[in-house]
Short mmCIF file of C-alpha atoms (C1' of nucleotides) in Angstrom, two decimals:
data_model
loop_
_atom_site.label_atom_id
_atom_site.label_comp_id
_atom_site.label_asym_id
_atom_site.label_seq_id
_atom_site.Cartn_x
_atom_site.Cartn_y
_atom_site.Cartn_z
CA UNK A 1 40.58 105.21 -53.42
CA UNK A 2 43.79 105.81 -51.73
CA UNK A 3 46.00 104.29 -54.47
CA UNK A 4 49.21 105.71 -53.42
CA UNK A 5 49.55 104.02 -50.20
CA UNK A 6 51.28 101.22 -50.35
CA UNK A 7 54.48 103.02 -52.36
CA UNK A 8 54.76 105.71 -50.22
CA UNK A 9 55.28 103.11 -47.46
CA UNK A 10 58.24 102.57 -48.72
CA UNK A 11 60.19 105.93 -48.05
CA UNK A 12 59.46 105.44 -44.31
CA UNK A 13 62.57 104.74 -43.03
CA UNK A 14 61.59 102.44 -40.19
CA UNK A 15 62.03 104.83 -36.78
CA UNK A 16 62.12 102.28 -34.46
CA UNK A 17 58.62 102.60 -32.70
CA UNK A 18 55.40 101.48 -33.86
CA UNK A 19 54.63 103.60 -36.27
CA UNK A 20 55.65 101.38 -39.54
CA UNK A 21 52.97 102.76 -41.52
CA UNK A 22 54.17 106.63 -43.39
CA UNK A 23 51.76 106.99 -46.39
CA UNK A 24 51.13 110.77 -46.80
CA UNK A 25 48.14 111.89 -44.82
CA UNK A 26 44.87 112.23 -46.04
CA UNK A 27 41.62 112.99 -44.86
CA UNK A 28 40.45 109.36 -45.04
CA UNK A 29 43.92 108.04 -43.49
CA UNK A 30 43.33 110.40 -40.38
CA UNK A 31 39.80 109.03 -39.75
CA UNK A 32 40.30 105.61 -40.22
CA UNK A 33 42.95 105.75 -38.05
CA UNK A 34 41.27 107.96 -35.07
CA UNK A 35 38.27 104.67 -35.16
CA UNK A 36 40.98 101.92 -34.95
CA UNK A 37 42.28 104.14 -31.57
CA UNK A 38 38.72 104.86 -30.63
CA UNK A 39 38.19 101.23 -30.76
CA UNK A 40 41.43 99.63 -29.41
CA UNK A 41 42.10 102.66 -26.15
CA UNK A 42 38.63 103.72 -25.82
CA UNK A 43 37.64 107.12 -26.59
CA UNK A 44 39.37 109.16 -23.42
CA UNK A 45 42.81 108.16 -25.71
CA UNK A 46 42.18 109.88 -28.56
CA UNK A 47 43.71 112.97 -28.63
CA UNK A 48 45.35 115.20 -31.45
CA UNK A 49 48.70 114.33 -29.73
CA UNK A 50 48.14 110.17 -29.37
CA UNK A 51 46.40 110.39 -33.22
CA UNK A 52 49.55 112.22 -34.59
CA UNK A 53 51.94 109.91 -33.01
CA UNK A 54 50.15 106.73 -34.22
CA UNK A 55 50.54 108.21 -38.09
CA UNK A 56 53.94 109.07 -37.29
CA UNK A 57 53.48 112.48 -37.45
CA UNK A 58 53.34 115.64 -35.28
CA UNK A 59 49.92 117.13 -34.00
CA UNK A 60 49.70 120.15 -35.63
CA UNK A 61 50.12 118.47 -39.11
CA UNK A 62 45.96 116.92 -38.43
CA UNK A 63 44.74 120.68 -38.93
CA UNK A 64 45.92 120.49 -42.65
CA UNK A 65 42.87 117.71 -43.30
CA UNK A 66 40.58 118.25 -40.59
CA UNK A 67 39.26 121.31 -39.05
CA UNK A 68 39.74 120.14 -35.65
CA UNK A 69 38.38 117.23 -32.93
CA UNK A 70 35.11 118.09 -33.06
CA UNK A 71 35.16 117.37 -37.15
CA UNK A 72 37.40 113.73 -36.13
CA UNK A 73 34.48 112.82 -33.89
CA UNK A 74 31.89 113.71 -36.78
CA UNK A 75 33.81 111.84 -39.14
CA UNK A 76 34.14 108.44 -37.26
CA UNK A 77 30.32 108.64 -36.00
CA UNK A 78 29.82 108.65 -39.78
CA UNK A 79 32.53 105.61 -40.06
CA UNK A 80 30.71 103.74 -37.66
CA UNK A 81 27.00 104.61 -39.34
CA UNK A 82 28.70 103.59 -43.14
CA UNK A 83 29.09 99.94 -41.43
CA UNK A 84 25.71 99.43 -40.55
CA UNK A 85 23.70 97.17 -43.54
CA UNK A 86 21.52 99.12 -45.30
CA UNK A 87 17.59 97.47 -45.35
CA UNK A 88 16.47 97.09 -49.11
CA UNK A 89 13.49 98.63 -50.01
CA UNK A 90 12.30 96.25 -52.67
CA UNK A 91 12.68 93.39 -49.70
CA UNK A 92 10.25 92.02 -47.43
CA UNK A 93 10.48 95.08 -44.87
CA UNK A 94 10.32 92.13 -41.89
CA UNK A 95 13.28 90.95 -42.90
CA UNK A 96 14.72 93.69 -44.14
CA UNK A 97 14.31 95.95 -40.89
CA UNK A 98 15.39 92.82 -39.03
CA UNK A 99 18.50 92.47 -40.40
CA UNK A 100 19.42 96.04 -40.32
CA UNK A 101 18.60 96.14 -36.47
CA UNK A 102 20.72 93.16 -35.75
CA UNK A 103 23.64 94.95 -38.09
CA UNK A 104 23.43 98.13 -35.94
CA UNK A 105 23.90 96.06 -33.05
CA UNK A 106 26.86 94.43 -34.22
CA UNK A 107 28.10 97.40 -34.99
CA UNK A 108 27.26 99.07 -31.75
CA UNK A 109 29.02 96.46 -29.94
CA UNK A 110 32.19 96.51 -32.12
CA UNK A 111 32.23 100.42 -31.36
CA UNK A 112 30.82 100.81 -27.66
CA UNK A 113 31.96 104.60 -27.50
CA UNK A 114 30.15 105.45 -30.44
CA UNK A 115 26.26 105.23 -29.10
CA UNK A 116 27.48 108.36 -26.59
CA UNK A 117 28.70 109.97 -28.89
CA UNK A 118 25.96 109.88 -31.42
CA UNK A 119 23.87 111.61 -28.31
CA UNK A 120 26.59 114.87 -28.94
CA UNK A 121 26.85 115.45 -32.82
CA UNK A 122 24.24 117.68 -34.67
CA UNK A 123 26.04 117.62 -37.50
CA UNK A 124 25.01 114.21 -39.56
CA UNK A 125 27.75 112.84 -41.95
CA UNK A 126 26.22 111.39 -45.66
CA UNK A 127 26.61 107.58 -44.20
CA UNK A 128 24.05 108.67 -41.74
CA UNK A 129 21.95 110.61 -44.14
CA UNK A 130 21.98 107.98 -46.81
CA UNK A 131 20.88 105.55 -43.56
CA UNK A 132 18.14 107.75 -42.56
CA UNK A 133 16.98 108.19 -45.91
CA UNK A 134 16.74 104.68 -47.08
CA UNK A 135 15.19 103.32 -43.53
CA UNK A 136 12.50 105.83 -43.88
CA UNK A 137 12.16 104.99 -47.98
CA UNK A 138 11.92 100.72 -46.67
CA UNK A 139 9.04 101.57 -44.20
CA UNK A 140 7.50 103.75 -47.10
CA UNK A 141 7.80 100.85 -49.39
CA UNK A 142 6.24 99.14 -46.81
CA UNK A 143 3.00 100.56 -46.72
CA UNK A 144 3.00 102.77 -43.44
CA UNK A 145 1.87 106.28 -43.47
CA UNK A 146 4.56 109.33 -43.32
CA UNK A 147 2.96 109.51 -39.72
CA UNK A 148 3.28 105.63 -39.05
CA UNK A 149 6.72 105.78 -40.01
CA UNK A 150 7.70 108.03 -37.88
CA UNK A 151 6.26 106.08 -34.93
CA UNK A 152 7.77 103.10 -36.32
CA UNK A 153 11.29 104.64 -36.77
CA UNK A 154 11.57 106.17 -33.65
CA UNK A 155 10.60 102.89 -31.97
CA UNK A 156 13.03 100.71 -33.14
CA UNK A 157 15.72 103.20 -32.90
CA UNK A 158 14.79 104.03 -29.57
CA UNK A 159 15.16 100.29 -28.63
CA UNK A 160 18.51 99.53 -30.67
CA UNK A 161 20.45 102.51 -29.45
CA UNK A 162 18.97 102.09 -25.68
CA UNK A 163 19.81 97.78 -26.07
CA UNK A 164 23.32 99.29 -27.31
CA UNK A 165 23.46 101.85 -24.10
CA UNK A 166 22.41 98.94 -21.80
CA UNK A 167 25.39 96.21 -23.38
CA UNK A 168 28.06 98.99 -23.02
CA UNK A 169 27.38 99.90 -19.70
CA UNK A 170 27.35 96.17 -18.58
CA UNK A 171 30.53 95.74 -16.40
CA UNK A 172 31.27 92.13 -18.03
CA UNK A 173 31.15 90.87 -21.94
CA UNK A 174 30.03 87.38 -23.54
CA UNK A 175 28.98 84.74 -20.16
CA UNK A 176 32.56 83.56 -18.78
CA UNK A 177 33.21 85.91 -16.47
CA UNK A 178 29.25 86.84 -16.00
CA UNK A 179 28.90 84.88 -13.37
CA UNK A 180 32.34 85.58 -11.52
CA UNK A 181 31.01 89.12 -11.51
CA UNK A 182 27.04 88.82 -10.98
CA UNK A 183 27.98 86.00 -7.82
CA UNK A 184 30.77 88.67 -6.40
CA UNK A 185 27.96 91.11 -5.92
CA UNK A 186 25.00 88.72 -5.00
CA UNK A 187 27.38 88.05 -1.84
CA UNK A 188 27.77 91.60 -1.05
CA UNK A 189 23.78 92.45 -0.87
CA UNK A 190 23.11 88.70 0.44
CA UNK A 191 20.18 89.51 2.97
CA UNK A 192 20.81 93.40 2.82
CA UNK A 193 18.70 96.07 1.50
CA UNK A 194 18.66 95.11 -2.18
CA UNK A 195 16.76 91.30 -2.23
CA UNK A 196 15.26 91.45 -5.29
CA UNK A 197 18.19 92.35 -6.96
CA UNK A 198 19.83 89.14 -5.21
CA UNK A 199 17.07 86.79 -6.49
CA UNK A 200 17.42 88.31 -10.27
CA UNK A 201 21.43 87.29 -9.89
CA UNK A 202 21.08 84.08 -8.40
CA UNK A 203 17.83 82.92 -9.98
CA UNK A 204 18.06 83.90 -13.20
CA UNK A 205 21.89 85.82 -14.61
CA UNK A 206 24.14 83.04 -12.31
CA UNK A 207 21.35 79.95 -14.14
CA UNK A 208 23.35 78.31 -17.03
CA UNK A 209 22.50 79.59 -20.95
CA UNK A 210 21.44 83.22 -19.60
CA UNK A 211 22.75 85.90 -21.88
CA UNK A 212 22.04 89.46 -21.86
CA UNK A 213 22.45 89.78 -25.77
CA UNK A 214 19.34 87.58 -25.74
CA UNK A 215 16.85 90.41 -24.56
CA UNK A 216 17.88 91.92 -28.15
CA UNK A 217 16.21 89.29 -30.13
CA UNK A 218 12.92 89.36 -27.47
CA UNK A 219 12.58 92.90 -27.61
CA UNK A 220 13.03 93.05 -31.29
CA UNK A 221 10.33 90.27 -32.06
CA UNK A 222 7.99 92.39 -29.66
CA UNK A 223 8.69 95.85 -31.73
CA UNK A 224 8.56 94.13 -34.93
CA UNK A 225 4.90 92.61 -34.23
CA UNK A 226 3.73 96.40 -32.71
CA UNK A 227 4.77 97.49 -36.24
CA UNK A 228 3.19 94.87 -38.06
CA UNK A 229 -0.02 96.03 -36.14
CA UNK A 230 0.47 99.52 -37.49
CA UNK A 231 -0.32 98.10 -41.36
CA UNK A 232 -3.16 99.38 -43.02
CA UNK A 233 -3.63 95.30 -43.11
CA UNK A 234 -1.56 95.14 -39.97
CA UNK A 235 -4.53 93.09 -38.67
CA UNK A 236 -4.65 90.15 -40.83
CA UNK B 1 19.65 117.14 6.14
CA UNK B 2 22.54 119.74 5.70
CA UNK B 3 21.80 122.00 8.53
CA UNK B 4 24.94 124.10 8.95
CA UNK B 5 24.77 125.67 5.08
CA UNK B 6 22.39 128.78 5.69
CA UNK B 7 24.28 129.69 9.03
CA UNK B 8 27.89 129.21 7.40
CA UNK B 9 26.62 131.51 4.63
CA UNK B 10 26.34 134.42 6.40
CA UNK B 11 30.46 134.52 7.33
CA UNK B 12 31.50 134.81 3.71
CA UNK B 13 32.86 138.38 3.27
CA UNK B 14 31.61 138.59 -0.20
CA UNK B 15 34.40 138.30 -2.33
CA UNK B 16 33.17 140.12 -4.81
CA UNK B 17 32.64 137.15 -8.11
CA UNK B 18 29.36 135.31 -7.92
CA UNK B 19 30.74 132.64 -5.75
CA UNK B 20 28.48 134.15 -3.13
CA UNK B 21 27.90 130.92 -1.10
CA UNK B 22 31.23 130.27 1.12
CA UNK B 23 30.02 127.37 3.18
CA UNK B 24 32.51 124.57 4.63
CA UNK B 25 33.07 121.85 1.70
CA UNK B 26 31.28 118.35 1.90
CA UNK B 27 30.77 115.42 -0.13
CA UNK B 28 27.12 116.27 -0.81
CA UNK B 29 27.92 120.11 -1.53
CA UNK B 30 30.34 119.40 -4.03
CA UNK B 31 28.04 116.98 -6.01
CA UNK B 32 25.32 119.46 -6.09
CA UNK B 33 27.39 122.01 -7.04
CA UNK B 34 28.86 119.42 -9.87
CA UNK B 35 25.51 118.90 -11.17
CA UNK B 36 24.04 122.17 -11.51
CA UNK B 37 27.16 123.11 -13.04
CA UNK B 38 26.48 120.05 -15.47
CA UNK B 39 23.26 120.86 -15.82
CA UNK B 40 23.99 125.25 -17.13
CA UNK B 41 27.19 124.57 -18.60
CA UNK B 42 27.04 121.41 -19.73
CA UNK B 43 29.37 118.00 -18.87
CA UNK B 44 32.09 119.68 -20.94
CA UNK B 45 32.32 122.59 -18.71
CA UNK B 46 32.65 120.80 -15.92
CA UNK B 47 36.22 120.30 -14.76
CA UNK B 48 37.73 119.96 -11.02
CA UNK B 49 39.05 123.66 -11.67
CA UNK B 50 35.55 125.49 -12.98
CA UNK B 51 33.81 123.44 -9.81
CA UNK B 52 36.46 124.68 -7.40
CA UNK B 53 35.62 128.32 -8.87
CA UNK B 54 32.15 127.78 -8.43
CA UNK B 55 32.39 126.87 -4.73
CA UNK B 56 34.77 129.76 -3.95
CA UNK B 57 37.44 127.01 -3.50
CA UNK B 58 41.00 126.25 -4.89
CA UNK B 59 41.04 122.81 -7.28
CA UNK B 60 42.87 121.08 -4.12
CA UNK B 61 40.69 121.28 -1.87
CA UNK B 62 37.72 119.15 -3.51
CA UNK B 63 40.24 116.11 -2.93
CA UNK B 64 39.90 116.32 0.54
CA UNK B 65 35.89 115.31 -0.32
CA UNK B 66 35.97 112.83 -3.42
CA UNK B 67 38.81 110.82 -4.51
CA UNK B 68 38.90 112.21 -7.74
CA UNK B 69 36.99 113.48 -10.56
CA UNK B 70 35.56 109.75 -11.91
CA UNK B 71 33.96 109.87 -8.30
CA UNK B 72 32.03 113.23 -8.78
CA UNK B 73 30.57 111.59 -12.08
CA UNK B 74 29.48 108.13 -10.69
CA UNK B 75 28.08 110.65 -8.00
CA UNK B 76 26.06 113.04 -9.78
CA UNK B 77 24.54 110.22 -11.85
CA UNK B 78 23.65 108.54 -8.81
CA UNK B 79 22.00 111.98 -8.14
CA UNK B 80 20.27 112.10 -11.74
CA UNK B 81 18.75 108.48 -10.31
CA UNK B 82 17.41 109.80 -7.26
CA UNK B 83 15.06 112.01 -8.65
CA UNK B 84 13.48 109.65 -10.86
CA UNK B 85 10.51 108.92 -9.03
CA UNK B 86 10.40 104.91 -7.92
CA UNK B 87 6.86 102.63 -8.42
CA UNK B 88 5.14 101.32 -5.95
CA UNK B 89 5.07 97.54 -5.88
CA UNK B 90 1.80 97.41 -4.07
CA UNK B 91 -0.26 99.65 -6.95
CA UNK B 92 -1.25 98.77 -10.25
CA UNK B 93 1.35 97.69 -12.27
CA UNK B 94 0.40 99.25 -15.14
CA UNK B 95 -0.12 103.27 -13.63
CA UNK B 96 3.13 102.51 -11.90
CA UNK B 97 5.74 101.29 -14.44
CA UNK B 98 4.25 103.83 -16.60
CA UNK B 99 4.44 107.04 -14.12
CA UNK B 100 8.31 106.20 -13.54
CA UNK B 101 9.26 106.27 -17.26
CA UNK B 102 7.72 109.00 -17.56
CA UNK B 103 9.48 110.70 -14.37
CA UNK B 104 13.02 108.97 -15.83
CA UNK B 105 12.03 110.73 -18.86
CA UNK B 106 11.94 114.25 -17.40
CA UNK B 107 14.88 113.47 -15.61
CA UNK B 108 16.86 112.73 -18.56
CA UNK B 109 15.55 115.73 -20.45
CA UNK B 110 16.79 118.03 -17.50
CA UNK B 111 20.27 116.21 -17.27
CA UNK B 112 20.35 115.44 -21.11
CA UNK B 113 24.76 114.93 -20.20
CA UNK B 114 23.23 111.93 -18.21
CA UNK B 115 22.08 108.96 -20.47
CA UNK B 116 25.37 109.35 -22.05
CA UNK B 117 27.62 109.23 -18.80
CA UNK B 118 25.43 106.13 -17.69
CA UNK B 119 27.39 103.57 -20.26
CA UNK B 120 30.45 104.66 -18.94
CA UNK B 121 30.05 103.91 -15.59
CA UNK B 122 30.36 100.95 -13.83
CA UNK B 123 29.77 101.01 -9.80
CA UNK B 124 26.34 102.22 -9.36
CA UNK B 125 25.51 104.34 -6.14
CA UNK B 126 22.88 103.82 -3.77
CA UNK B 127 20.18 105.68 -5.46
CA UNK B 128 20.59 103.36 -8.70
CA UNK B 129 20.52 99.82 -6.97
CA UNK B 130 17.61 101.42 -4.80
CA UNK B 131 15.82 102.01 -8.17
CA UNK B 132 17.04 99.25 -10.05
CA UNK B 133 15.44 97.07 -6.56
CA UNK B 134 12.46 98.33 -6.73
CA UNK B 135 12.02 97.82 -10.73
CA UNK B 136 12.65 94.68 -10.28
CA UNK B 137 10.03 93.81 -7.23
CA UNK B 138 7.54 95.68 -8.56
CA UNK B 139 7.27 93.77 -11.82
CA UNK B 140 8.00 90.55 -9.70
CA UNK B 141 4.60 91.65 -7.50
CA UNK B 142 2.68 91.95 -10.66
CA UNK B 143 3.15 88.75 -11.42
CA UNK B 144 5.89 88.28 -14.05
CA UNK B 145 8.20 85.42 -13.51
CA UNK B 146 11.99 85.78 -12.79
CA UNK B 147 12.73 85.28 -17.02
CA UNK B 148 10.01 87.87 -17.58
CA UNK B 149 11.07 90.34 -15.27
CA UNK B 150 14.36 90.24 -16.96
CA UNK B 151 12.60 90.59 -20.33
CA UNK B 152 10.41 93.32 -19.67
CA UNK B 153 12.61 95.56 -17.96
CA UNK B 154 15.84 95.31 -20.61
CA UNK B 155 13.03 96.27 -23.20
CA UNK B 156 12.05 99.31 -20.83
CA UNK B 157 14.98 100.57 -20.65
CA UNK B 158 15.88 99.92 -23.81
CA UNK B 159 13.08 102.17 -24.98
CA UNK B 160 13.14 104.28 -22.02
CA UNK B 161 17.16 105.08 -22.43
CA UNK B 162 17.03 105.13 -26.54
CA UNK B 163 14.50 107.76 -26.32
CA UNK B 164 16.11 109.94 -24.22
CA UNK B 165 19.36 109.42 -26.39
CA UNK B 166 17.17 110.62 -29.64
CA UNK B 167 15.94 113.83 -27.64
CA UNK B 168 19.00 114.72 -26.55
CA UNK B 169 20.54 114.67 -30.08
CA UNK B 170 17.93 116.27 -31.50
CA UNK B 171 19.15 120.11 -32.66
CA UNK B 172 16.52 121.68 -31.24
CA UNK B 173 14.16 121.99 -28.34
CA UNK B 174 10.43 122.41 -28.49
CA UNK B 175 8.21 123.08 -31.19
CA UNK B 176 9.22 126.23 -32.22
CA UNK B 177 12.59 126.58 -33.91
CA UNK B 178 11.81 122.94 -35.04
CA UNK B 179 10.06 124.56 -38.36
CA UNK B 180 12.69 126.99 -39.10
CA UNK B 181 15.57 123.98 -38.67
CA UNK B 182 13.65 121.70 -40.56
CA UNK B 183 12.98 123.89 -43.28
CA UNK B 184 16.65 125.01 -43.66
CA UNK B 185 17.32 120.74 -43.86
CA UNK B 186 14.77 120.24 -46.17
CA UNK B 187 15.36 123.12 -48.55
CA UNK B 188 18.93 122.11 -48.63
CA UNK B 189 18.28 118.58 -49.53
CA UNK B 190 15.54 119.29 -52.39
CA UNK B 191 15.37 117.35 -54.96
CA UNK B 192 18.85 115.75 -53.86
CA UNK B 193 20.05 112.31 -52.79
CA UNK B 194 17.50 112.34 -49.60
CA UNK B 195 14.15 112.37 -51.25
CA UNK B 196 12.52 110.26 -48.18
CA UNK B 197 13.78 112.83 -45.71
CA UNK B 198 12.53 115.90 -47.36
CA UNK B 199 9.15 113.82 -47.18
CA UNK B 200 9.18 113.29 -43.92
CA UNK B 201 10.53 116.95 -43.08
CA UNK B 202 8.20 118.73 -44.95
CA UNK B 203 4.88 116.15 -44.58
CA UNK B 204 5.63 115.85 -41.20
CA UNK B 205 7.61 117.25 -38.93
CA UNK B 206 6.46 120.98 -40.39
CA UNK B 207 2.79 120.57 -40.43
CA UNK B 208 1.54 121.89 -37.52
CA UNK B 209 1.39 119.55 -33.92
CA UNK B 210 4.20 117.76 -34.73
CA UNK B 211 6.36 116.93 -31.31
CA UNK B 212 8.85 114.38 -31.59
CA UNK B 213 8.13 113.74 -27.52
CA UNK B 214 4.44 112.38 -28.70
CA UNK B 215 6.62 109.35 -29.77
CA UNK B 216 7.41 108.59 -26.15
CA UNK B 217 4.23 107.96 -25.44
CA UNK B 218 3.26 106.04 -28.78
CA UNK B 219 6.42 104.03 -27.91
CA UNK B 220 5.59 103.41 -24.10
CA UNK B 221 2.40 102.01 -24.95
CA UNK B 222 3.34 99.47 -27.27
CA UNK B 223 5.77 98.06 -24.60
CA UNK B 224 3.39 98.29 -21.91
CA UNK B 225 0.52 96.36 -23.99
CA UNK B 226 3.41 93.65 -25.03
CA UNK B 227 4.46 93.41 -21.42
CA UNK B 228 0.34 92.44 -20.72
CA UNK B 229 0.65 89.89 -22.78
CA UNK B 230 3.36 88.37 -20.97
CA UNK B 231 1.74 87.84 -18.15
CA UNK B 232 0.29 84.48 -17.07
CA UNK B 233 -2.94 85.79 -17.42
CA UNK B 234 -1.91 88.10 -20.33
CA UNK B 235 -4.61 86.77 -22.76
CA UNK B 236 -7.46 87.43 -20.60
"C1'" DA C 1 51.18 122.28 -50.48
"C1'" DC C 2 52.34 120.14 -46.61
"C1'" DC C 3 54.72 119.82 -42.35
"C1'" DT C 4 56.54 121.56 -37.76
"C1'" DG C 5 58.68 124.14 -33.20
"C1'" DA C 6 57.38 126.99 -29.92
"C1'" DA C 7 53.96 128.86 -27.33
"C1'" DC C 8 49.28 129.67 -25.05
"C1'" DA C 9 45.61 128.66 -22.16
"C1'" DC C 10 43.86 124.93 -20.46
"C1'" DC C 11 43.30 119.80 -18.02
"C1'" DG C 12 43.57 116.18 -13.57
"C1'" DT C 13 46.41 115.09 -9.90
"C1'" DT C 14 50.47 114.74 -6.41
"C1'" DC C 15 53.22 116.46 -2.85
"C1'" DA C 16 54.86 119.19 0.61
"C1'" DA C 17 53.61 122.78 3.20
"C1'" DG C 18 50.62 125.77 5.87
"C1'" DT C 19 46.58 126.69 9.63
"C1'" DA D 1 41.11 118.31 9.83
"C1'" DC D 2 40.94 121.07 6.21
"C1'" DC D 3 42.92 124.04 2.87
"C1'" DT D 4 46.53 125.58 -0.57
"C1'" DG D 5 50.98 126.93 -3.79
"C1'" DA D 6 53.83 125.02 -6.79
"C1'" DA D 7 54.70 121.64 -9.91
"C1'" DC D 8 54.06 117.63 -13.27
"C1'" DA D 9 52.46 115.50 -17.25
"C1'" DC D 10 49.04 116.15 -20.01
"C1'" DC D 11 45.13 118.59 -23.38
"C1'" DG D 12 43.44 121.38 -28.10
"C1'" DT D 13 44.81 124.98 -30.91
"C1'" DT D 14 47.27 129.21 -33.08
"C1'" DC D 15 50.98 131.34 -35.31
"C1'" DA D 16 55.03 132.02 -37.59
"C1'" DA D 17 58.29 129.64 -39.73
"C1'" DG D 18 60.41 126.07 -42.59
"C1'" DT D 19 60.64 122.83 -47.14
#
DNA sequence: ACCTGAACACCGTTCAAGT
DNA sequence: ACCTGAACACCGTTCAAGT
């Protein structure tokens, strides 16, 4: 797509700081490079001013290929939707459905500030149309009802985005440092107001093998078998 | 609990803006003033300077209350938790865990700024490890084991917190201006690139009773009758 | 066509001063 | 103890100017 990259690179002529990278800006360039700050400083750093200086490049030169923020944070919402795996229609939806839930996850986890911001935008992007459109064609395929599907749909995505929610909001990632964490505040509410809370940490989180991402693949089993139920030969 | 606030109101001279209320400053008066101002403007609108404003109050003086304006979010969604109403660990299991997701629901439909401010927070106030507490016991007294209590409520939440997320993004509001947004979408779309979307716009979501809350409770139920079935006498 | 300097109306927060 | 004026280092965005 953007074939004139790599030569303009060349003209840059090195200023020192990070910046290496002076390719002419583009629409694409300015969005792909707000989601790699989104991702590496978190959302509360990306700013017009921290986005210009990153493409070498003063702030007011964004405006001439996006309208403004609010059309950035549309843009990489849409990013982050393009990465999730499509389901196949012609598939077996079971599998198909499964995979695409544990994609979004992946994805969700790779871009933690995006489930928030999905919450704000009422403006969908055409990754997250062409999304919509083919989940709702695989559960078609299928064999459940318009009205089915939209049950079905809004289950699953109810549980992946509020699994996502839960995972970002957790105040450690992956088990190392889990239990460092979880045992720090078991000894705070040791015999205080909060004891069930104390057992869950010490009996169960602070236990070797426990892993929050786990709960994904339970939940997931239990929503895919409600759905299966919801077949016109759900039952047998 | 705040006595003083009804006898301190009547010595503001009535400055003239609606800042009518001129009572002393306090911890608890500048949360609730943080929320309702969250709640009519929304969490945009709510800086240290348009909350100062609102109490009749230069921006300085809310530091002598809260340490800064990261404390004045963990606190008003500690404030968004105390109003979800808790279960009872001595009723029925069932009536109980269902009557608080349904309370957390309302709550979260009020605050919709809320579910998305919970990820990025990370010390949790009173009100949220008294609720979290009592989750937990409660689905310990009905009989689920340590593991299963850890199971059932991630996939709770997980539905619970994903379908507040989905209401919240949803452009509109009741049933009402649902038609004439959906009709604009579909029309748009018509024989395009999103024929399983106009489907489901114009099969569905127009004809007449559609409510996109109805899923809540299509939703709840499935997790509540998988959560029976994970109890040691689940089967019976 | 694309970029930019200067400016505007905002942010959160600190610090030294007032009562 | 509680409040505040002035200031600092930031925001997003507009506008008129440069090439």
């Amino acid at each position: 797509m953007t074939s004139r990259t790599s030569a303009a690179t060349s003209r840059a002529p090195g200023t020192g700081d990070h910046p290496a990278e002076r390719a002419p800006l583009s629409h694409e360039r300015v969005l792909r490079c707000a989601l790699a700050l989104a991702d590496a400083q978190g959302i509360g750093a990306l700013t017009m001013r921290s986005l210009a200086q990153e493409l070498g490049v003063k702030p007011m030169s964004l405006y001439h290929h996006v309208a403004n923020k609010e059309a950035i944070l549309d843009g990489i919402v849409d990013l982050v939707f393009a990465e999730i795996e499509l389901p196949s229609p012609g598939g077996d939806w079971r599998t198909e459905i499964r995979r695409r839930a544990g994609s979004a996850r992946e994805v969700l986890h790779r871009h933690p500030w995006a489930v928030a911001l999905m919450e704000s935008r009422s403006s969908p992007g055409p990754a997250s149309l062409r999304h919509h459109d083919t989940m709702l064609g695989t559960l078609r395929a299928a064999g459940f009802s318009v009205e089915m599907t939209g049950h079905a749909y809004a289950l699953l995505d109810a549980f992946v985005y509020g699994h996502a929610i839960q995972e970002a909001g957790l105040p450690f990632t992956g088990t190392d440092d889990a239990a460092e964490i979880t045992s720090a505040i078991a000894a705070q509410f040791a015999g205080g107001d909060y004891p069930h809370m104390v057992e869950f940490a010490t009996e169960r989180v602070l236990k070797p093998g426990y892993d929050f991402g786990d709960e994904f693949e339970f939940g997931l089993g239990v929503v895919l078998d409600a759905l299966e139920r919801l077949l016109p030969d759900g039952g047998a």
